[in-house]
Short mmCIF file of C-alpha atoms and ligand atoms in Angstrom, two decimals:
data_model
loop_
_atom_site.label_atom_id
_atom_site.label_comp_id
_atom_site.label_asym_id
_atom_site.label_seq_id
_atom_site.Cartn_x
_atom_site.Cartn_y
_atom_site.Cartn_z
CA MET A 1 93.86 116.54 165.21
CA SER A 2 90.76 118.79 165.13
CA ARG A 3 91.12 122.24 166.67
CA LEU A 4 88.83 121.46 169.47
CA ASP A 5 90.83 118.28 170.30
CA ARG A 6 93.93 120.65 170.46
CA LEU A 7 92.52 122.51 173.41
CA PRO A 8 94.30 121.62 176.64
CA PRO A 9 92.45 119.81 179.48
CA TYR A 10 90.79 122.05 181.95
CA LEU A 11 93.35 122.01 184.90
CA PHE A 12 91.05 122.83 187.69
CA SER A 13 88.77 120.00 187.39
CA ALA A 14 90.62 117.90 190.14
CA ILE A 15 90.40 120.87 192.45
CA ASP A 16 86.75 121.48 191.65
CA ARG A 17 85.89 117.89 192.41
CA ALA A 18 87.81 117.76 195.62
CA LYS A 19 85.99 121.16 196.58
CA ALA A 20 82.64 119.68 195.74
CA ALA A 21 83.45 116.60 197.92
CA ALA A 22 84.57 118.65 200.84
CA ARG A 23 81.48 120.69 200.77
CA ALA A 24 79.24 117.71 200.50
CA GLU A 25 80.82 116.43 203.77
CA GLY A 26 79.96 119.64 205.36
CA ARG A 27 83.66 120.82 205.90
CA PRO A 28 83.96 124.60 206.44
CA VAL A 29 85.59 125.18 203.00
CA VAL A 30 86.88 128.80 202.32
CA ASP A 31 87.17 129.39 198.64
CA LEU A 32 89.96 131.68 197.51
CA GLY A 33 90.16 130.12 194.25
CA VAL A 34 88.18 132.07 191.69
CA GLY A 35 88.68 135.77 190.73
CA ASP A 36 85.07 136.72 190.96
CA PRO A 37 84.22 139.69 193.26
CA ASP A 38 82.20 138.71 196.24
CA ARG A 39 80.42 141.87 196.64
CA PRO A 40 77.37 143.07 194.43
CA THR A 41 77.51 145.73 191.76
CA PRO A 42 77.21 149.18 193.34
CA PRO A 43 73.57 149.98 194.01
CA GLU A 44 73.81 153.14 191.98
CA LEU A 45 74.54 151.07 188.88
CA VAL A 46 71.79 148.73 189.52
CA GLU A 47 69.35 151.64 189.84
CA VAL A 48 70.47 152.76 186.32
CA MET A 49 69.87 149.40 185.09
CA ALA A 50 66.42 149.06 186.49
CA ARG A 51 65.45 152.37 184.86
CA GLU A 52 67.00 151.58 181.62
CA VAL A 53 65.50 148.17 181.27
CA ALA A 54 62.02 149.34 181.56
CA ASP A 55 62.77 151.62 178.45
CA PRO A 56 61.53 149.69 175.28
CA ALA A 57 64.08 151.62 173.14
CA GLY A 58 66.74 149.32 174.50
CA HIS A 59 64.94 146.14 173.73
CA SER A 60 66.11 145.67 170.24
CA TYR A 61 69.45 144.75 168.77
CA PRO A 62 72.02 146.91 170.01
CA ALA A 63 74.45 149.17 167.69
CA GLN A 64 76.99 146.87 166.29
CA ARG A 65 80.07 148.70 167.48
CA GLY A 66 78.40 149.65 170.62
CA ASP A 67 76.18 152.62 171.53
CA ARG A 68 77.62 155.92 170.17
CA GLY A 69 76.94 157.58 173.53
CA LEU A 70 79.08 155.03 175.33
CA ARG A 71 81.94 155.15 172.79
CA SER A 72 81.88 158.98 173.31
CA THR A 73 81.96 158.62 177.09
CA VAL A 74 84.93 156.01 176.87
CA ALA A 75 86.83 158.46 174.65
CA GLN A 76 86.34 161.19 177.34
CA TRP A 77 87.14 158.76 180.17
CA LEU A 78 90.35 157.57 178.31
CA GLU A 79 91.50 161.14 177.89
CA ARG A 80 90.77 162.06 181.47
CA ARG A 81 92.10 158.94 183.13
CA TYR A 82 94.90 157.87 180.88
CA GLY A 83 95.71 160.98 178.76
CA VAL A 84 94.78 158.84 175.69
CA GLN A 85 92.82 160.26 172.77
CA ALA A 86 90.69 157.72 170.81
CA ASP A 87 88.34 158.27 168.11
CA PRO A 88 84.91 156.95 169.21
CA ASP A 89 83.97 155.90 165.71
CA SER A 90 86.94 153.91 164.50
CA GLU A 91 89.16 153.35 167.55
CA ILE A 92 86.94 152.08 170.16
CA LEU A 93 84.75 148.92 170.21
CA VAL A 94 82.26 147.66 172.80
CA LEU A 95 82.79 143.99 173.80
CA ILE A 96 80.73 141.45 175.57
CA GLY A 97 83.47 141.27 178.26
CA SER A 98 87.12 141.22 177.58
CA LYS A 99 87.14 137.32 177.25
CA GLU A 100 84.96 137.79 174.06
CA GLY A 101 87.42 140.21 172.50
CA LEU A 102 90.31 137.98 173.45
CA GLY A 103 88.54 135.03 171.99
CA HIS A 104 87.81 136.63 168.67
CA LEU A 105 91.18 138.59 168.16
CA PRO A 106 93.06 135.60 166.56
CA LEU A 107 90.21 135.21 163.97
CA THR A 108 91.12 138.55 162.58
CA CYS A 109 94.61 137.49 161.55
CA VAL A 110 95.70 134.09 162.25
CA GLN A 111 95.76 131.45 159.45
CA GLU A 112 96.49 127.89 159.86
CA GLY A 113 100.33 127.59 160.59
CA ASP A 114 100.64 131.07 161.96
CA ASN A 115 101.69 131.63 165.68
CA VAL A 116 100.93 133.90 168.49
CA LEU A 117 103.12 134.95 171.46
CA VAL A 118 101.28 134.16 174.81
CA PRO A 119 102.51 134.55 178.50
CA ASP A 120 103.51 131.62 180.66
CA THR A 121 102.07 131.94 183.23
CA GLY A 122 98.90 133.61 181.86
CA TYR A 123 95.15 133.64 181.39
CA PRO A 124 94.43 130.50 179.41
CA VAL A 125 92.24 132.06 176.80
CA TYR A 126 95.10 133.54 174.85
CA GLY A 127 96.43 130.19 173.89
CA GLN A 128 93.04 128.59 173.55
CA ALA A 129 91.63 131.21 171.30
CA THR A 130 95.01 130.85 169.16
CA LEU A 131 94.21 127.11 168.80
CA LEU A 132 90.69 127.64 167.88
CA ALA A 133 91.77 129.91 165.08
CA GLY A 134 94.07 127.29 163.86
CA GLY A 135 97.31 128.97 165.15
CA GLU A 136 100.14 127.80 167.27
CA PRO A 137 100.56 129.45 170.71
CA ARG A 138 104.19 130.28 171.63
CA GLU A 139 104.83 130.73 175.08
CA TYR A 140 107.13 133.39 176.46
CA SER A 141 108.40 133.03 180.04
CA LEU A 142 107.41 135.55 182.78
CA ARG A 143 110.32 135.05 185.42
CA VAL A 144 110.39 136.09 189.05
CA ALA A 145 113.95 137.57 188.35
CA ASN A 146 112.28 139.87 185.84
CA GLY A 147 109.46 140.77 187.99
CA PHE A 148 107.09 138.61 186.05
CA ARG A 149 107.29 141.05 183.12
CA PRO A 150 108.02 139.98 179.46
CA ASP A 151 111.40 140.34 178.18
CA PRO A 152 111.45 141.70 174.73
CA ALA A 153 114.52 139.57 173.86
CA ASP A 154 112.36 136.51 174.35
CA TRP A 155 109.71 137.88 171.91
CA ASN A 156 112.51 138.61 169.41
CA ARG A 157 113.79 135.04 169.61
CA LEU A 158 110.36 133.34 169.64
CA ALA A 159 108.74 135.39 166.69
CA ASP A 160 109.24 134.57 163.07
CA LYS A 161 107.54 135.55 159.71
CA ARG A 162 104.44 133.60 160.89
CA THR A 163 103.83 135.55 164.10
CA ARG A 164 100.69 137.69 163.87
CA LEU A 165 99.94 138.56 167.44
CA ALA A 166 101.42 138.97 170.84
CA PHE A 167 99.28 138.93 173.99
CA ALA A 168 100.45 140.77 177.12
CA ASN A 169 98.40 141.14 180.32
CA HIS A 170 99.48 143.90 182.90
CA PRO A 171 98.42 144.19 185.55
CA HIS A 172 99.00 140.33 185.39
CA ASN A 173 96.75 137.56 186.43
CA PRO A 174 97.98 135.45 188.24
CA THR A 175 101.09 137.49 189.68
CA GLY A 176 99.80 140.99 189.92
CA ALA A 177 102.92 142.14 188.11
CA THR A 178 102.61 145.66 186.32
CA ALA A 179 104.46 147.06 183.35
CA ASP A 180 106.08 150.56 182.99
CA PRO A 181 105.79 152.88 180.09
CA GLY A 182 109.43 152.10 178.83
CA LEU A 183 108.72 148.27 178.78
CA TRP A 184 105.59 149.00 176.63
CA ARG A 185 107.56 150.98 174.25
CA GLU A 186 110.23 148.19 173.92
CA LEU A 187 107.57 145.61 173.47
CA ALA A 188 105.81 147.66 170.86
CA ASP A 189 109.20 148.30 169.03
CA ALA A 190 109.60 144.48 169.10
CA ALA A 191 106.15 143.91 167.59
CA ARG A 192 106.68 146.66 165.03
CA GLU A 193 109.92 145.08 163.92
CA GLY A 194 108.23 141.56 163.74
CA ASP A 195 105.39 142.85 161.93
CA TYR A 196 102.62 141.55 164.55
CA VAL A 197 100.04 143.04 166.59
CA LEU A 198 100.51 143.79 170.28
CA VAL A 199 97.59 143.40 172.50
CA ASN A 200 97.40 144.35 176.23
CA ASP A 201 94.58 142.65 178.11
CA GLY A 202 94.00 145.47 180.50
CA ALA A 203 91.28 143.72 182.53
CA TYR A 204 93.00 144.65 185.73
CA LEU A 205 94.26 148.25 184.84
CA GLU A 206 91.88 149.85 187.41
CA VAL A 207 92.40 147.15 190.17
CA SER A 208 95.25 148.73 192.01
CA LEU A 209 95.44 148.64 195.68
CA ASP A 210 97.73 151.38 196.90
CA GLY A 211 96.58 154.41 194.86
CA SER A 212 99.30 153.79 192.20
CA ARG A 213 98.24 153.81 188.57
CA PRO A 214 99.49 150.80 186.48
CA ALA A 215 100.89 151.71 183.27
CA SER A 216 98.59 151.44 180.21
CA LEU A 217 100.02 150.23 176.96
CA LEU A 218 98.22 152.91 175.11
CA ALA A 219 99.22 155.76 177.32
CA ALA A 220 102.82 154.71 176.42
CA VAL A 221 102.52 153.92 172.61
CA ASP A 222 100.80 155.80 169.86
CA HIS A 223 98.20 153.48 168.52
CA ARG A 224 98.07 155.55 165.28
CA GLU A 225 101.56 154.77 164.48
CA SER A 226 101.67 151.22 165.81
CA ARG A 227 99.33 148.23 165.60
CA VAL A 228 98.56 148.10 169.36
CA LEU A 229 95.22 147.40 171.10
CA GLU A 230 94.28 147.47 174.74
CA LEU A 231 91.23 145.78 176.38
CA HIS A 232 89.44 147.33 179.27
CA SER A 233 86.75 145.63 181.33
CA LEU A 234 84.03 146.74 183.81
CA SER A 235 84.04 143.17 185.19
CA LYS A 236 86.52 143.42 187.95
CA LEU A 237 86.46 147.21 188.16
CA PHE A 238 82.63 147.47 189.10
CA ASN A 239 81.95 144.00 190.53
CA MET A 240 80.08 143.32 187.13
CA THR A 241 81.50 139.97 186.08
CA GLY A 242 78.15 138.58 185.25
CA TRP A 243 76.90 141.76 183.25
CA ARG A 244 79.42 141.19 180.46
CA ILE A 245 80.79 144.50 179.17
CA ALA A 246 84.15 145.65 178.10
CA PHE A 247 85.91 147.70 175.36
CA ALA A 248 88.76 147.57 173.02
CA VAL A 249 90.68 150.69 172.13
CA GLY A 250 93.49 151.13 169.81
CA ASN A 251 94.81 151.07 166.19
CA ALA A 252 91.88 151.70 163.66
CA ASP A 253 92.81 148.92 161.44
CA VAL A 254 93.00 146.24 164.29
CA VAL A 255 89.65 147.63 165.89
CA GLY A 256 88.09 147.58 162.41
CA ASP A 257 89.15 143.94 161.76
CA LEU A 258 87.87 142.90 165.21
CA ALA A 259 84.58 144.66 164.45
CA ARG A 260 84.23 142.60 161.21
CA VAL A 261 84.82 139.33 163.07
CA LYS A 262 82.13 140.31 165.56
CA GLU A 263 79.74 141.28 163.12
CA SER A 264 79.69 137.72 161.91
CA MET A 265 79.63 136.31 165.40
CA ASP A 266 77.51 138.49 167.77
CA SER A 267 75.11 141.23 168.15
CA GLY A 268 76.66 143.32 170.82
CA VAL A 269 75.82 144.10 174.50
CA PHE A 270 72.31 144.67 175.66
CA THR A 271 71.69 148.33 175.41
CA PRO A 272 70.71 148.92 179.02
CA ILE A 273 74.13 147.38 180.14
CA GLN A 274 75.74 149.83 177.83
CA LYS A 275 73.91 152.69 179.57
CA VAL A 276 75.18 151.51 182.86
CA ALA A 277 78.67 151.36 181.70
CA GLN A 278 78.19 154.96 180.24
CA HIS A 279 77.18 155.99 183.80
CA ALA A 280 79.82 154.23 185.61
CA LEU A 281 82.63 155.86 183.27
CA GLY A 282 81.16 159.25 183.61
CA GLN A 283 81.34 161.89 186.32
CA ARG A 284 80.73 159.45 189.19
CA PHE A 285 83.67 157.21 187.98
CA GLU A 286 86.15 158.04 190.78
CA GLU A 287 83.71 157.57 193.66
CA LEU A 288 82.22 154.38 192.25
CA ARG A 289 85.61 152.94 191.69
CA ALA A 290 86.90 153.78 195.09
CA GLU A 291 83.97 152.16 196.70
CA VAL A 292 84.44 148.88 194.87
CA MET A 293 88.26 148.80 195.44
CA ALA A 294 88.02 149.80 199.17
CA PRO A 295 88.25 146.32 200.73
CA TYR A 296 91.06 144.84 198.79
CA ALA A 297 94.10 146.61 200.27
CA ALA A 298 93.28 145.57 203.84
CA ARG A 299 92.43 141.92 202.57
CA ARG A 300 95.72 141.79 200.83
CA ARG A 301 97.41 142.82 204.21
CA VAL A 302 95.67 140.26 206.16
CA ILE A 303 96.82 137.48 203.87
CA VAL A 304 100.29 138.67 203.15
CA ASP A 305 100.89 138.94 206.89
CA ALA A 306 99.53 135.58 207.54
CA LEU A 307 101.49 133.97 204.76
CA ALA A 308 104.83 135.79 206.09
CA ALA A 309 103.93 134.59 209.47
CA GLY A 310 103.65 131.06 208.08
CA GLY A 311 106.97 131.36 206.37
CA PHE A 312 105.79 131.83 202.73
CA GLU A 313 107.51 134.04 200.05
CA VAL A 314 105.16 136.47 198.54
CA PHE A 315 105.66 138.33 195.38
CA ALA A 316 105.19 141.94 196.18
CA ALA A 317 102.45 143.43 193.89
CA THR A 318 100.24 146.34 194.04
CA ALA A 319 97.69 145.59 191.42
CA THR A 320 95.02 143.02 190.80
CA PHE A 321 93.22 141.33 193.66
CA TYR A 322 95.47 138.24 193.74
CA VAL A 323 98.37 137.21 195.92
CA TRP A 324 101.05 135.15 194.39
CA ALA A 325 103.25 133.20 196.65
CA ARG A 326 105.88 130.31 196.67
CA VAL A 327 104.87 126.71 197.36
CA PRO A 328 107.05 125.23 200.14
CA ALA A 329 110.29 123.79 198.82
CA GLY A 330 110.06 120.17 197.57
CA GLU A 331 106.34 120.28 196.87
CA THR A 332 104.49 120.63 193.64
CA ALA A 333 101.94 123.42 193.30
CA ALA A 334 99.26 120.86 192.66
CA ALA A 335 100.15 118.73 195.71
CA PHE A 336 100.33 121.73 197.85
CA CYS A 337 97.02 123.21 196.85
CA ALA A 338 95.43 119.66 197.35
CA ARG A 339 96.83 119.59 200.80
CA ALA A 340 95.53 123.19 201.58
CA LEU A 341 92.03 121.77 200.73
CA ALA A 342 92.48 118.43 202.69
CA GLU A 343 94.30 119.78 205.65
CA GLN A 344 92.96 123.34 205.95
CA ASP A 345 89.76 123.33 203.97
CA LEU A 346 91.28 126.12 201.89
CA VAL A 347 90.70 126.36 198.14
CA ILE A 348 93.81 128.00 196.45
CA THR A 349 94.98 127.85 192.95
CA PRO A 350 98.03 126.02 191.80
CA GLY A 351 100.27 128.30 189.53
CA THR A 352 100.37 125.54 186.87
CA GLY A 353 96.82 126.27 186.16
CA PHE A 354 98.14 129.23 184.32
CA GLY A 355 100.92 127.45 182.47
CA PRO A 356 103.95 125.45 183.29
CA GLY A 357 105.89 128.57 184.55
CA GLY A 358 103.54 128.72 187.47
CA GLU A 359 105.20 125.44 188.98
CA GLY A 360 106.29 126.21 192.44
CA TRP A 361 103.72 128.97 192.96
CA PHE A 362 99.96 129.38 194.11
CA ARG A 363 97.52 132.15 193.83
CA ILE A 364 95.11 133.44 196.40
CA SER A 365 92.26 135.52 195.33
CA LEU A 366 91.03 138.33 197.55
CA THR A 367 87.54 138.06 196.16
CA ALA A 368 85.92 136.54 199.40
CA ALA A 369 84.14 138.14 202.29
CA ASP A 370 86.36 139.84 204.95
CA THR A 371 85.32 137.15 207.38
CA ASP A 372 86.48 134.34 204.94
CA ILE A 373 89.74 136.26 204.49
CA GLU A 374 90.30 136.35 208.18
CA THR A 375 89.53 132.75 208.62
CA ALA A 376 91.94 131.74 205.82
CA ALA A 377 94.50 134.03 207.39
CA GLN A 378 94.21 132.18 210.62
CA ARG A 379 94.38 128.74 209.02
CA LEU A 380 97.59 129.79 206.97
CA ARG A 381 99.29 131.20 210.05
CA GLU A 382 98.92 128.05 212.06
CA TRP A 383 99.46 125.65 209.25
CA ARG A 384 103.03 125.41 208.98
C1 PLP B 1 93.48 138.43 182.69
C2 PLP B 1 92.02 138.23 182.48
N1 PLP B 1 91.55 138.67 181.19
C3 PLP B 1 90.36 138.78 181.02
C4 PLP B 1 89.37 138.21 181.75
C5 PLP B 1 88.05 138.15 181.53
O1 PLP B 1 87.30 139.27 181.80
P1 PLP B 1 85.80 139.67 181.23
O2 PLP B 1 84.87 139.46 182.34
O3 PLP B 1 86.05 141.20 181.02
O4 PLP B 1 85.48 138.88 180.20
C6 PLP B 1 89.82 137.58 183.02
C7 PLP B 1 88.93 137.07 183.91
O5 PLP B 1 89.21 136.44 184.97
C8 PLP B 1 91.22 137.73 183.30
O6 PLP B 1 91.68 137.27 184.56
#
């Protein structure tokens, strides 16, 4: 079978079709499906972009590893925000969104017949990128009993001599689960013993709703001693999903290998976007972040209260803008979400869209206008 043919089918196509049909019928659909912020990029960042885009200096091919100014700002930001020291020249690499970095990572180390540990449930790209590189994704379970965190014993059992990479993602899409420094150290130990690279997809590290600070892999594990990498993204952090900018930080060998793959595949991020990122991660970071995150805690409360009133069990999480809740007993996730659309004009995501481990669960995204959140809450409350 070709690598392309090994890619799994797109699991949301049935929902997408039903959603389009409901909208075509003029039904008042509220979409809490996609994790794409409803609000615009902060105006201050748009102004920086307008200024930068007018400067012809930014119109040519960008610097391959990312603008030196941005990489130094990232280094200072990592030190201030996470207490992590990283060398801007060898340990930081600018990405065209974290998805790009995830997509390219298996190409750095996976040969035909190698395998990669990926979370079930999880963002589908880890497994898909592994398949496209010719590798075999090996799913490790994230169980509710373990707070949807990886169990290092599972990694030890699944890994073998052909394991090259393990992907983790905390804070986690879809559950919102966070790791802690002790767990990061245990996972890094497992990876070191198994001689594979540990990557944390930290796309939601800054999306916390209660002022708490989710644990970063790099803050817990010395990347100069272990082959670890963490990806940070400005997408969800600054309502910039369409702009495409993120960065990888970590072990110089791993960063260097990823840079080599990227040199063959892309030409970096449009320089004005990098200038915007530099501004956003600079002295104004705290204020800008607070402004973007402000609506989510209240939205989460509204939805969680409505789910509780409707008798749904909700997984307690304080990070990401997702709510993860249990499907009523006796119903599959797909059937329940189809019914939410048919009976309540609500688009929500079946847990199985993130792997078989998501059976029995559904995800609500809080990235919809406050009025839509209120409407959805009312429908959920009255439904059961
Ligand atoms: C867990 C996770 N990682 C990565 C991404 C991709 O983010 P980016 O916009 O930085 O490519 C997403 C997007 O939904 C995600 O949910």
